Tab-separated table of N, CA and C in Angstrom:
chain	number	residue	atom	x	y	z
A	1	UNK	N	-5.455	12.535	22.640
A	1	UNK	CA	-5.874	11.914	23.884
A	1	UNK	C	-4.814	12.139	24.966
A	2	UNK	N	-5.443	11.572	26.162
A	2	UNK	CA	-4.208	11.865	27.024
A	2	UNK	C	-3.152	11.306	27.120
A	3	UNK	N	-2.673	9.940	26.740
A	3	UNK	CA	-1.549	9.194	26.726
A	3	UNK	C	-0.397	10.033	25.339
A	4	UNK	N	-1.126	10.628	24.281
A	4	UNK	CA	-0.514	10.954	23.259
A	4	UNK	C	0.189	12.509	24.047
A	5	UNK	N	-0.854	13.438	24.869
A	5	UNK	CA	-0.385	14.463	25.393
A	5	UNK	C	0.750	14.478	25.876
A	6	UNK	N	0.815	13.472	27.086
A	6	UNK	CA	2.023	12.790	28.207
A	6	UNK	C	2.887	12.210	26.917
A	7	UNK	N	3.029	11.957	26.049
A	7	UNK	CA	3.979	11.789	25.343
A	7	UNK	C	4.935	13.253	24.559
A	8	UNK	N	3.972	13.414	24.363
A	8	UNK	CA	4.501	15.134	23.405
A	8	UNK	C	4.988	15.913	24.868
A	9	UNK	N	4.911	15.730	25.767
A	9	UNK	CA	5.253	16.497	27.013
A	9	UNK	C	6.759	15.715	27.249
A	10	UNK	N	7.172	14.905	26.620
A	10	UNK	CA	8.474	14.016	27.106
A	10	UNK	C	9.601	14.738	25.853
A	11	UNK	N	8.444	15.536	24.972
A	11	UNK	CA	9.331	15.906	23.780
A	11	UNK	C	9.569	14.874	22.677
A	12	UNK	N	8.993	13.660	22.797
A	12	UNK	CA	9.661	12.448	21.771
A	12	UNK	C	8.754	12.927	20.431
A	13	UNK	N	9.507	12.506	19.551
A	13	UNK	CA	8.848	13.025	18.056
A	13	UNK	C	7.699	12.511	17.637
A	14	UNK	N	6.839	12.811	16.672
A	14	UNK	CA	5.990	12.388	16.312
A	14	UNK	C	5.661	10.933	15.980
A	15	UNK	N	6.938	10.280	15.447
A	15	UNK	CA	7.291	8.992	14.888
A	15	UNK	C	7.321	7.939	16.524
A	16	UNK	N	8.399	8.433	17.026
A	16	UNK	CA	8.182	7.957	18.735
A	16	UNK	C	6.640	7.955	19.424
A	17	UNK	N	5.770	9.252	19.056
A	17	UNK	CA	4.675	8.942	19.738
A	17	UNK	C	3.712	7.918	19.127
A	18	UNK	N	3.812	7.717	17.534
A	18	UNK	CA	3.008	6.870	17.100
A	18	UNK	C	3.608	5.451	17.450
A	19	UNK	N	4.906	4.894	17.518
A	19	UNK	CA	5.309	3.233	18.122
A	19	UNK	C	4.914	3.352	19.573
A	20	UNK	N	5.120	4.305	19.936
A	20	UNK	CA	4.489	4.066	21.991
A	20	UNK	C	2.883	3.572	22.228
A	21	UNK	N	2.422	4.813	21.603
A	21	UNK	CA	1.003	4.531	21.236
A	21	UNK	C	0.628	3.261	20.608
A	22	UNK	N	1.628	2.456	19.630
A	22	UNK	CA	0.905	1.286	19.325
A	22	UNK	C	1.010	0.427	19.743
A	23	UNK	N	2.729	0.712	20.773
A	23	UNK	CA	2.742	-0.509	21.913
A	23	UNK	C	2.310	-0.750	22.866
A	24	UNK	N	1.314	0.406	23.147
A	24	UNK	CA	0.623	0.102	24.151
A	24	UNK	C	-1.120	-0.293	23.986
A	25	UNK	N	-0.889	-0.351	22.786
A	25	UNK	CA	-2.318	-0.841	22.635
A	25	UNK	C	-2.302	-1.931	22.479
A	26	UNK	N	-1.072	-2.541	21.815
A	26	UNK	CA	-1.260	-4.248	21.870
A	26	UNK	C	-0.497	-4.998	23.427
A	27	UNK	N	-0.225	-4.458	24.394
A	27	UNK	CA	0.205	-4.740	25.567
A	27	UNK	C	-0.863	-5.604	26.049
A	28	UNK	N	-0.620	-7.089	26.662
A	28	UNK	CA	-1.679	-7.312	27.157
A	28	UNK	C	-2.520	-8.593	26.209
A	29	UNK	N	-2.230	-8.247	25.157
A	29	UNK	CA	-3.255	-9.189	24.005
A	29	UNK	C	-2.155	-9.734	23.144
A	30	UNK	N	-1.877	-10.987	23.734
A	30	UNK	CA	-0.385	-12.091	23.439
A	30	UNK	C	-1.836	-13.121	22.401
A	31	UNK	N	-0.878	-13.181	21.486
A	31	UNK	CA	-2.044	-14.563	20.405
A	31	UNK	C	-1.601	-16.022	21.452
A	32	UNK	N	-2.729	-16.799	20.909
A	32	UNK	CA	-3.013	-18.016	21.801
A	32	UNK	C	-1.676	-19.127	21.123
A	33	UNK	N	-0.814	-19.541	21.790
A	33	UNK	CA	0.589	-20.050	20.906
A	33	UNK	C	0.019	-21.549	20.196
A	34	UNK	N	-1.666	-21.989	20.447
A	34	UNK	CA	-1.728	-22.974	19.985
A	34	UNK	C	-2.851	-22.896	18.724
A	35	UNK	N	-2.913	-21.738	18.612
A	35	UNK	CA	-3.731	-21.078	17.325
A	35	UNK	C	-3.038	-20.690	16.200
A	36	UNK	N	-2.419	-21.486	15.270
A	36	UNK	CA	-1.827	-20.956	14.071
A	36	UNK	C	-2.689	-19.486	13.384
A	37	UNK	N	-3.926	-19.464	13.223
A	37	UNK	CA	-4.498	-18.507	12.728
A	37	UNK	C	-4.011	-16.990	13.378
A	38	UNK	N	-4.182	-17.197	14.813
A	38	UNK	CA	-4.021	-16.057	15.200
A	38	UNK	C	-2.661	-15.954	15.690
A	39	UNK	N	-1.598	-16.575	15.238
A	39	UNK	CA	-0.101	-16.068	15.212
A	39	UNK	C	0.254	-15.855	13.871
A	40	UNK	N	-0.427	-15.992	13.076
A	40	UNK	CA	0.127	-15.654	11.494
A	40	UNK	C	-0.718	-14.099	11.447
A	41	UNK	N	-2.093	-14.075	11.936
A	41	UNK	CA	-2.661	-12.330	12.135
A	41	UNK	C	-1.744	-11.541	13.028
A	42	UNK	N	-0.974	-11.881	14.091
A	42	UNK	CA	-0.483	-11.008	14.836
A	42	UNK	C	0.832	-10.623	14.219
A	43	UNK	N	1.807	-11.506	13.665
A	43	UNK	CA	2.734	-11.234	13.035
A	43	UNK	C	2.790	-10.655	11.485
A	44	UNK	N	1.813	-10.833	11.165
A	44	UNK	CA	1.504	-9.862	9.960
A	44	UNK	C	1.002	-8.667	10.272
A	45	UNK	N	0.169	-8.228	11.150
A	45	UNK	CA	-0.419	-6.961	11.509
A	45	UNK	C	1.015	-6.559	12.269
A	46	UNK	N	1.684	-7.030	13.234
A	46	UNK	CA	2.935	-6.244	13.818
A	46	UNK	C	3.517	-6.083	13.471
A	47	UNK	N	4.265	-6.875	12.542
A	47	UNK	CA	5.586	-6.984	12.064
A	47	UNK	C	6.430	-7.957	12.656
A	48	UNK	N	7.749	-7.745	12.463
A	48	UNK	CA	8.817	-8.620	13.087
A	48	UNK	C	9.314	-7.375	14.374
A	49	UNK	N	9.297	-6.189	13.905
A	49	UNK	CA	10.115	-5.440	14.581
A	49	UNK	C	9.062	-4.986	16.198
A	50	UNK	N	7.902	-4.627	15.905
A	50	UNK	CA	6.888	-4.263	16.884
A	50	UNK	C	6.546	-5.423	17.861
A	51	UNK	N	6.688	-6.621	17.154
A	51	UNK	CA	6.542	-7.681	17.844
A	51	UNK	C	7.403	-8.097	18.901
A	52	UNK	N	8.993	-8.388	17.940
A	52	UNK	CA	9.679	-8.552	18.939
A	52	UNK	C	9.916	-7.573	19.851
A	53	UNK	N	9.408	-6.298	20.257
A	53	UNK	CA	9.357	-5.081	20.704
A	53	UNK	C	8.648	-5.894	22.328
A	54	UNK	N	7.052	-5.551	21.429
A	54	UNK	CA	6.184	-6.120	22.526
A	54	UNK	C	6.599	-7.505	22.957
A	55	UNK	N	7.265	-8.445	22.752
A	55	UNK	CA	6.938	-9.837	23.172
A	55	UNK	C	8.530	-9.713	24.749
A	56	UNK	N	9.181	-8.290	24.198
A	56	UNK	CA	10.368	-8.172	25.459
A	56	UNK	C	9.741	-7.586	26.425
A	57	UNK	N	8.720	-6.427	25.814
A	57	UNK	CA	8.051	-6.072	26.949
A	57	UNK	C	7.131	-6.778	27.896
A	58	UNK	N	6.790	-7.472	27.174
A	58	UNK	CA	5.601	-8.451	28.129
A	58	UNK	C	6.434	-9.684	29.504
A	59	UNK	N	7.519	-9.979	28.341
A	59	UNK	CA	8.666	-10.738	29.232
A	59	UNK	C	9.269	-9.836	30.450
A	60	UNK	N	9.215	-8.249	30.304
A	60	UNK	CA	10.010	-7.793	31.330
A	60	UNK	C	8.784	-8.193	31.964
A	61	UNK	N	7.800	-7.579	31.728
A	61	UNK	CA	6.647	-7.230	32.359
A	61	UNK	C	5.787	-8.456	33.617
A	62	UNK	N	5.950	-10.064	32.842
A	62	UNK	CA	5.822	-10.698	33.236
A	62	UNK	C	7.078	-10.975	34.646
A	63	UNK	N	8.164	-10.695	34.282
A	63	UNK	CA	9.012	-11.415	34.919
A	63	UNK	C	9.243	-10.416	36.249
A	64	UNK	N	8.363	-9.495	36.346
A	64	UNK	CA	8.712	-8.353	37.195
A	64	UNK	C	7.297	-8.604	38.339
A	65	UNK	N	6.225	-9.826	37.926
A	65	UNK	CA	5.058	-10.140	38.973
A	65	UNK	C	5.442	-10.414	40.146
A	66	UNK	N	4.772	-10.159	41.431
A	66	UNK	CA	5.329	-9.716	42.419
A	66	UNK	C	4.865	-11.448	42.747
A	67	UNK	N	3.823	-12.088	42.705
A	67	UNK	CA	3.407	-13.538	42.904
A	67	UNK	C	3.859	-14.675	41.900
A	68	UNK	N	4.458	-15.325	42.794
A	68	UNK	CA	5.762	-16.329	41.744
A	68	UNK	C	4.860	-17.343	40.780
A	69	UNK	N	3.874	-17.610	41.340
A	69	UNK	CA	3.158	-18.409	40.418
A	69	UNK	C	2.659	-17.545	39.345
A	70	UNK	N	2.396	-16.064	39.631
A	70	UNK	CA	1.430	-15.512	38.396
A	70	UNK	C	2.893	-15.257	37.351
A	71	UNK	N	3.900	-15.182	38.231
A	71	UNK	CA	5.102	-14.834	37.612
A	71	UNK	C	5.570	-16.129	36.497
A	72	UNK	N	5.226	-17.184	36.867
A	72	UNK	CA	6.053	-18.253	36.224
A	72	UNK	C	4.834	-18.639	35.154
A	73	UNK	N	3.879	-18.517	35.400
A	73	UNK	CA	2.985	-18.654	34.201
A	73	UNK	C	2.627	-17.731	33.168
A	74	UNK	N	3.002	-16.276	33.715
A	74	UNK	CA	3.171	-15.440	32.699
A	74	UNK	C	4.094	-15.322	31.826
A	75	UNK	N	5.497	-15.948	32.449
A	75	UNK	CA	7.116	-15.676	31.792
A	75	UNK	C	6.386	-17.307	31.002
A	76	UNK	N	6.040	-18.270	31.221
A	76	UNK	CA	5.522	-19.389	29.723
A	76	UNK	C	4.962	-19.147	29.043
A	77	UNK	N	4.239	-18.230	29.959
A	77	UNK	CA	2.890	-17.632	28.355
A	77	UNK	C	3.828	-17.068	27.062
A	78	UNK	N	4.003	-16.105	28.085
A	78	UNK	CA	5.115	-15.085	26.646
A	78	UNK	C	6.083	-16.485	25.815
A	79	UNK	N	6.733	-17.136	26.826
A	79	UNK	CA	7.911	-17.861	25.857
A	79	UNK	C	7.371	-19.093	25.266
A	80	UNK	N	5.962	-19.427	25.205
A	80	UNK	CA	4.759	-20.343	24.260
A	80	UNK	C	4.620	-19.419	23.171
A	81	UNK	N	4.323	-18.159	23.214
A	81	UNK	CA	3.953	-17.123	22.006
A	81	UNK	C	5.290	-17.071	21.379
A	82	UNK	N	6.284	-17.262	21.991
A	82	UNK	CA	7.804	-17.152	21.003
A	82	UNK	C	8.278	-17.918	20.523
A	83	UNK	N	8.236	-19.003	21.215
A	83	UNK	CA	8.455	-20.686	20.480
A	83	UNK	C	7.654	-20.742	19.416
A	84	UNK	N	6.346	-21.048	19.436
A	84	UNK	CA	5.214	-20.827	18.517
A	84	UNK	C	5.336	-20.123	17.432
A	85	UNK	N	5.679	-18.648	17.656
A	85	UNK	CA	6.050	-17.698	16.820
A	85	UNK	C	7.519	-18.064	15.986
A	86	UNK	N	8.348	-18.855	16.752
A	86	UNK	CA	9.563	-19.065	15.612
A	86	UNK	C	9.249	-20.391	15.171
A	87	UNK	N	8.289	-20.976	15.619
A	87	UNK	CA	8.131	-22.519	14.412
A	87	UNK	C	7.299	-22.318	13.291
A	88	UNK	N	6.549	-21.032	13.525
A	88	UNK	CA	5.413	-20.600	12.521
A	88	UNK	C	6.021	-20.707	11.159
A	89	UNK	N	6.199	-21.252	10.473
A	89	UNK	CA	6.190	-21.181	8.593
A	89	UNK	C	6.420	-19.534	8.168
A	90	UNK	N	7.011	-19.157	7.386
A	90	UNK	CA	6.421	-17.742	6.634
A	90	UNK	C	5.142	-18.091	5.373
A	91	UNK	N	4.568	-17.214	5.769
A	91	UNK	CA	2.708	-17.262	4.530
A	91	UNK	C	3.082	-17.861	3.371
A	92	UNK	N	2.446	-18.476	2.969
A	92	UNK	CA	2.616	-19.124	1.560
A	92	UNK	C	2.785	-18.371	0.216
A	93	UNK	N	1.470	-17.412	0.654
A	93	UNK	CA	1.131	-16.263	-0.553
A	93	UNK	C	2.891	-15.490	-1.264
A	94	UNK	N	2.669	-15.858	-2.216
A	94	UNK	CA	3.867	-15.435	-2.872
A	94	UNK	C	4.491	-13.761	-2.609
A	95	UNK	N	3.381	-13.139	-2.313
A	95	UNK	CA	3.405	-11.871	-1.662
A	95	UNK	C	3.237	-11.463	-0.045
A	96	UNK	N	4.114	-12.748	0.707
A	96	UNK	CA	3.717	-13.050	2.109
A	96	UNK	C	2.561	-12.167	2.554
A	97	UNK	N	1.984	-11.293	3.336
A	97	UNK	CA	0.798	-10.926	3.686
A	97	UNK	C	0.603	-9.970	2.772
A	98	UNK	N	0.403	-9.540	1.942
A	98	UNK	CA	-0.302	-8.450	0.871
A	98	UNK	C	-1.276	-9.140	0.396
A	99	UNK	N	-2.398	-7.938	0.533
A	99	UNK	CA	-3.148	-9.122	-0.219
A	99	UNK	C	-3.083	-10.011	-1.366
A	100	UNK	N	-3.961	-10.687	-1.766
A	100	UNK	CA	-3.954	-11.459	-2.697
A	100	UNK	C	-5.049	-10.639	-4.154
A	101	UNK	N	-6.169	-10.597	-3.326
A	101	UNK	CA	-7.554	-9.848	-3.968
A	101	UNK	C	-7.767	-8.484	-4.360
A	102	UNK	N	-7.598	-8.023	-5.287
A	102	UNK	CA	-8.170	-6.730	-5.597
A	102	UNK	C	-9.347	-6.781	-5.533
A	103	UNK	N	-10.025	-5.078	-5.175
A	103	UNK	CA	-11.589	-4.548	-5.204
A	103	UNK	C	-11.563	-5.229	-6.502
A	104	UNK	N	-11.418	-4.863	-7.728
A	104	UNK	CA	-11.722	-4.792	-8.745
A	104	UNK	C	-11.632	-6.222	-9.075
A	105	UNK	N	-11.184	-7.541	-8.640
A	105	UNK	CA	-11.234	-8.657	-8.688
A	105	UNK	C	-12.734	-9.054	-7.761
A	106	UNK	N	-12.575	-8.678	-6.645
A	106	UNK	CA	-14.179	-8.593	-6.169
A	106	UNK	C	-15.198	-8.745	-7.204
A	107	UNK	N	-15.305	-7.345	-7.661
A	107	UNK	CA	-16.212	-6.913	-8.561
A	107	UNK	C	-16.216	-7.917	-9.752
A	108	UNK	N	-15.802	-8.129	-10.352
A	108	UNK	CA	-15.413	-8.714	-12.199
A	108	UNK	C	-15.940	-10.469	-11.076
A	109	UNK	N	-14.845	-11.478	-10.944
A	109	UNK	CA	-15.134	-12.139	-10.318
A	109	UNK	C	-16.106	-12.741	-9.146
A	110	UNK	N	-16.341	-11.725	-8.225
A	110	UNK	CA	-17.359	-12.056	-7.341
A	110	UNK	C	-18.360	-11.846	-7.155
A	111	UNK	N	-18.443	-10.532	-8.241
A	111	UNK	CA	-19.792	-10.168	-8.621
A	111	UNK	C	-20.268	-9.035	-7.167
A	112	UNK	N	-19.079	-8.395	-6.443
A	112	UNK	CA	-19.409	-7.442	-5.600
A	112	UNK	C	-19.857	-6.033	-6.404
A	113	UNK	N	-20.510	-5.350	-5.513
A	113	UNK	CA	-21.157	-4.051	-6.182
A	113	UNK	C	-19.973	-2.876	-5.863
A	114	UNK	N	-19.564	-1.963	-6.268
A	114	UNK	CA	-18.277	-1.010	-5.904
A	114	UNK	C	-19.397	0.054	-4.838
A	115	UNK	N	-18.486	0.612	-4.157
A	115	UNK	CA	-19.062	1.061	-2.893
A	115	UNK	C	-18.658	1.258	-1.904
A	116	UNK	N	-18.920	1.998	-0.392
A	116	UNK	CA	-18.151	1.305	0.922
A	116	UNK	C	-18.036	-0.264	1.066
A	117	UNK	N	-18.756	-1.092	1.085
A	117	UNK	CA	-18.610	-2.270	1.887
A	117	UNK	C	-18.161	-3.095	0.601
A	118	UNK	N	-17.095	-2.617	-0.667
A	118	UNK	CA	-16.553	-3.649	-1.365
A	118	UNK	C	-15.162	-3.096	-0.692
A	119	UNK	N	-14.517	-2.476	-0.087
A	119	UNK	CA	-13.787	-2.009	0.563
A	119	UNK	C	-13.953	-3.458	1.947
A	120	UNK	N	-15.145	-2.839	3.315
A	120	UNK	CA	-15.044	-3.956	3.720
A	120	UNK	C	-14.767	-5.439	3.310
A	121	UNK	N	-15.467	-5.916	2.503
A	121	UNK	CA	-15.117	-7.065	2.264
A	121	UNK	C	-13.864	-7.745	1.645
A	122	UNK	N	-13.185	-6.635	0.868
A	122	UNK	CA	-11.597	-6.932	0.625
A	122	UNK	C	-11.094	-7.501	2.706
A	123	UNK	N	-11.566	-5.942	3.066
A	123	UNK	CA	-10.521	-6.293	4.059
A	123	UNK	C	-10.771	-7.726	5.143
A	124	UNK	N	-12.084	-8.332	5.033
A	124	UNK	CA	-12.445	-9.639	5.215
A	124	UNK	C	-10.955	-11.038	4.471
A	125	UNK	N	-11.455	-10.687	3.354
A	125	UNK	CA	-10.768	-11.397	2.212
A	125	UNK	C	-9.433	-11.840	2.589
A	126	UNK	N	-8.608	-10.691	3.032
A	126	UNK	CA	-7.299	-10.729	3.154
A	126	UNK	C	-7.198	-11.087	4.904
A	127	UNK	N	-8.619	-10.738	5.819
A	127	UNK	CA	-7.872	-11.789	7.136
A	127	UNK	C	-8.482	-12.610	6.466
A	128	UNK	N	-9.153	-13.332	6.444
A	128	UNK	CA	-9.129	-15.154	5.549
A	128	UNK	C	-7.943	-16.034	5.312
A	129	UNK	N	-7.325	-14.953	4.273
A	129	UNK	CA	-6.125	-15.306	3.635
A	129	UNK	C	-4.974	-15.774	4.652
A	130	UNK	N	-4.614	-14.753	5.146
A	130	UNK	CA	-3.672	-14.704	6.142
A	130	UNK	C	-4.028	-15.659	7.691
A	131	UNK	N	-5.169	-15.965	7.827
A	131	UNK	CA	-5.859	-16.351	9.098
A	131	UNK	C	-5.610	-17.687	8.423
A	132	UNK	N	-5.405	-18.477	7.418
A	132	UNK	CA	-5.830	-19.438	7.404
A	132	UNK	C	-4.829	-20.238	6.323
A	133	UNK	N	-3.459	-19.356	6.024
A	133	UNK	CA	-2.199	-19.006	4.934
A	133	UNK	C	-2.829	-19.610	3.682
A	134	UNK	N	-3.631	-18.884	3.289
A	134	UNK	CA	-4.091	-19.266	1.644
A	134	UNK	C	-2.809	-18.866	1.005
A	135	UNK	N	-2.261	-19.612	-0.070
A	135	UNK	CA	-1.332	-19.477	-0.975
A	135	UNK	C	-1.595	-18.647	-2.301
A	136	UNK	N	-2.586	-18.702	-3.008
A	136	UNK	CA	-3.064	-17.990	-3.970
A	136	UNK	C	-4.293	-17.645	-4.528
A	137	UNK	N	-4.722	-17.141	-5.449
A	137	UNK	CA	-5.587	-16.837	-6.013
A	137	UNK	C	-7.155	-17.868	-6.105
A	138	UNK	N	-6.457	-18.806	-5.998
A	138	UNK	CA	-7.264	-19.795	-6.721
A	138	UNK	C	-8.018	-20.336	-4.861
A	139	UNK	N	-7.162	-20.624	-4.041
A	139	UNK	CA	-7.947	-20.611	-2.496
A	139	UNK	C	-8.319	-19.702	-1.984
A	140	UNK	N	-8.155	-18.349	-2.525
A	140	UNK	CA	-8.499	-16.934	-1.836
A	140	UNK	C	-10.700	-17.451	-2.832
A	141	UNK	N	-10.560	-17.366	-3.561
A	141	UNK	CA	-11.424	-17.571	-4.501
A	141	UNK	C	-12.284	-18.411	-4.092
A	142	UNK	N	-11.484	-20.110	-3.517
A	142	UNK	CA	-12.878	-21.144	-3.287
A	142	UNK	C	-13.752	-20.830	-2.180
A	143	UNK	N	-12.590	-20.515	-1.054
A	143	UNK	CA	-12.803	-19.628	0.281
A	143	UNK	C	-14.344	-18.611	0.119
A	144	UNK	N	-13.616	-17.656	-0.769
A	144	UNK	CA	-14.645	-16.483	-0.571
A	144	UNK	C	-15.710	-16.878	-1.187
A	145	UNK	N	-16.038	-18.147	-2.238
A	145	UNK	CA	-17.079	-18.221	-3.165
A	145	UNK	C	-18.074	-19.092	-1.767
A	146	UNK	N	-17.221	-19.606	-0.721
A	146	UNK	CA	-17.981	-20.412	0.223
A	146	UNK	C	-18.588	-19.556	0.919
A	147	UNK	N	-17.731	-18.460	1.459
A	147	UNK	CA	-17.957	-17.532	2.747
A	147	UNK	C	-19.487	-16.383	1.933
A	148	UNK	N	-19.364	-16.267	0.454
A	148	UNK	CA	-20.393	-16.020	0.085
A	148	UNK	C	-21.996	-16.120	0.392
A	149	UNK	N	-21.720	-17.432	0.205
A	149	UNK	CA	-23.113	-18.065	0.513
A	149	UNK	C	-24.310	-17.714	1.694
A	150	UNK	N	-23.211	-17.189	2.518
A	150	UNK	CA	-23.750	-17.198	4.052
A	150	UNK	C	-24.074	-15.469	4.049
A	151	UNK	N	-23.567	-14.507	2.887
A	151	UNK	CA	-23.538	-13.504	2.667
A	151	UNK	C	-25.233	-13.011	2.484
A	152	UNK	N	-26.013	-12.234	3.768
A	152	UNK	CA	-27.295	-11.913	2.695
A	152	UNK	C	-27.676	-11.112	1.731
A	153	UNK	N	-28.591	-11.149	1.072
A	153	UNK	CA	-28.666	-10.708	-0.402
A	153	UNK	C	-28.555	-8.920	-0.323
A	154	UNK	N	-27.698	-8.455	-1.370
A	154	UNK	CA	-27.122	-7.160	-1.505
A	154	UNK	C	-29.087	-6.296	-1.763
A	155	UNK	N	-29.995	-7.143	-2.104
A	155	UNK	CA	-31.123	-6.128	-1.899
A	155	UNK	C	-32.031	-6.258	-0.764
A	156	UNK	N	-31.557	-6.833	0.437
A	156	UNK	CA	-31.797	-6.873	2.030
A	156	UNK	C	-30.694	-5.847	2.414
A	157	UNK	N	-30.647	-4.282	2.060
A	157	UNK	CA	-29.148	-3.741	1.925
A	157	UNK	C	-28.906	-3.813	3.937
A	158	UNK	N	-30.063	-3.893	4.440
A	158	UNK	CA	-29.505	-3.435	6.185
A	158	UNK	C	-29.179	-5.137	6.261
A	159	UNK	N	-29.291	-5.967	6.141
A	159	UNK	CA	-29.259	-7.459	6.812
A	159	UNK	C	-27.066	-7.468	6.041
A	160	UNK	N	-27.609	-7.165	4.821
A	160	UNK	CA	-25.997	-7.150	3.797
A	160	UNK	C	-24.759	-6.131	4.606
A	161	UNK	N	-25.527	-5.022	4.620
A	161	UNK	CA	-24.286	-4.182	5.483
A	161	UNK	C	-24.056	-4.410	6.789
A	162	UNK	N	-25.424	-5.174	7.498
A	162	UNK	CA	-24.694	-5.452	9.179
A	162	UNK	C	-23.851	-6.691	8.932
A	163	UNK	N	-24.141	-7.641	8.200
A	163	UNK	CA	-23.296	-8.994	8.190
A	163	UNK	C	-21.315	-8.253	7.865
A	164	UNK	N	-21.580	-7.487	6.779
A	164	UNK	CA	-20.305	-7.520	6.401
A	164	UNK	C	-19.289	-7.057	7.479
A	165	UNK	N	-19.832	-5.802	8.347
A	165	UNK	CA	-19.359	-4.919	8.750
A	165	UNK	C	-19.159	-5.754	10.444
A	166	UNK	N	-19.963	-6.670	10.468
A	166	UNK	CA	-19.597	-7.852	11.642
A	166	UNK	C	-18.288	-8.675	11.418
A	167	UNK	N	-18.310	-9.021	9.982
A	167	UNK	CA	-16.669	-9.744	9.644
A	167	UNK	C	-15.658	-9.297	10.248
A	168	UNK	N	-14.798	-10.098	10.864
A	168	UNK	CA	-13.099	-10.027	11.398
A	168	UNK	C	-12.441	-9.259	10.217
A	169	UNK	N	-11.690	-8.323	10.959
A	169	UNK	CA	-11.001	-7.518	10.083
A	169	UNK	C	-9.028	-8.307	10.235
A	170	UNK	N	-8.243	-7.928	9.658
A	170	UNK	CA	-6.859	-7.964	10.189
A	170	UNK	C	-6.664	-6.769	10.894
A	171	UNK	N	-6.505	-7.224	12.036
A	171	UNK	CA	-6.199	-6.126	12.981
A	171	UNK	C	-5.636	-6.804	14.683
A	172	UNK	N	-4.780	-6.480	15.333
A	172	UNK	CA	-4.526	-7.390	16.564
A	172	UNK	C	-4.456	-5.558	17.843
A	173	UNK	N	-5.025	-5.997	18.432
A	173	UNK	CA	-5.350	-6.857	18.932
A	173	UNK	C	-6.894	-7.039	18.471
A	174	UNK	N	-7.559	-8.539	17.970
A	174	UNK	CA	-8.857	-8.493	17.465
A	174	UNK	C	-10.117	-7.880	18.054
A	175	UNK	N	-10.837	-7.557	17.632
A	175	UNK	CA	-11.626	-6.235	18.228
A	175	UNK	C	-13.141	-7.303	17.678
């Protein structure tokens, strides 16, 4: 694309063009600092390092508004997402964000069919997990046996594959 072009034209390496490229896709889309869910998705999908990356950029970015009011409510926004972000807990899950669920736990346990959309639905599984800091096995489990229910039947296969493929993925900025 063209932002990746204008990058390879600066000469920066391949590794450089892929962190530019991802900081600029999450530019802009700060998690809500009073939503635990979606500061435990953003810091697991970023990292510590991309984050604190983006959260300086947004601070320059903010602090550089030419209108003092948009200026002073943008420089809180960012430093609500950082406060927030350092009172946040680390995940419970003994494997902080990895999942918890294997496909193959799907399957045996949940009685999913193997396929594309046992793929989707892992990746459901694990924002759940993380969206909501399930600790183990056993809440990844009551969770999904609930979120089931609402699941329609695997031989309605178009009603089954649009529902799944509608599920929140882990991904920030959420799409």
């Amino acid at each position: 694309d063209k932002s990746g072009k204008g990058l390879r034209a600066l000469k920066l390496s391949k590794e450089e063009i892929k962190e530019t490229l991802a900081l600029v896709q999450v530019l802009g889309h700060l998690p809500d600092p009073s939503e635990p869910g979606q500061l435990r998705r953003y810091r697991s999908v970023l990292g510590t390092q991309q984050m604190e990356l983006q959260l300086r950029v947004e601070a320059a970015w903010a602090a550089s508004e030419e209108d003092e009011t948009d200026r002073l409510a943008q420089c809180r926004r960012v430093e609500a997402v950082r406060d927030a972000l350092a009172s946040l807990p680390p995940l419970r899950a003994p494997g902080g964000d990895a999942p918890i669920v294997t496909g193959q736990w799907l399957m045996e346990v949940g009685g999913a069919k193997p396929g594309p959309l046992l793929g989707r639905m892992k990746e459901y599984v694990h924002y759940v997990q993380v969206d909501r800091d399930l600790a183990g096995l056993d809440e990844v489990a009551e969770v999904f046996r609930e979120e089931m229910q609402s699941v329609p039947s695997e031989s309605d296969a178009d009603r089954y594959k649009a529902h799944l493929e509608a599920l929140p993925k882990l991904q920030w900025p959420p799409k």
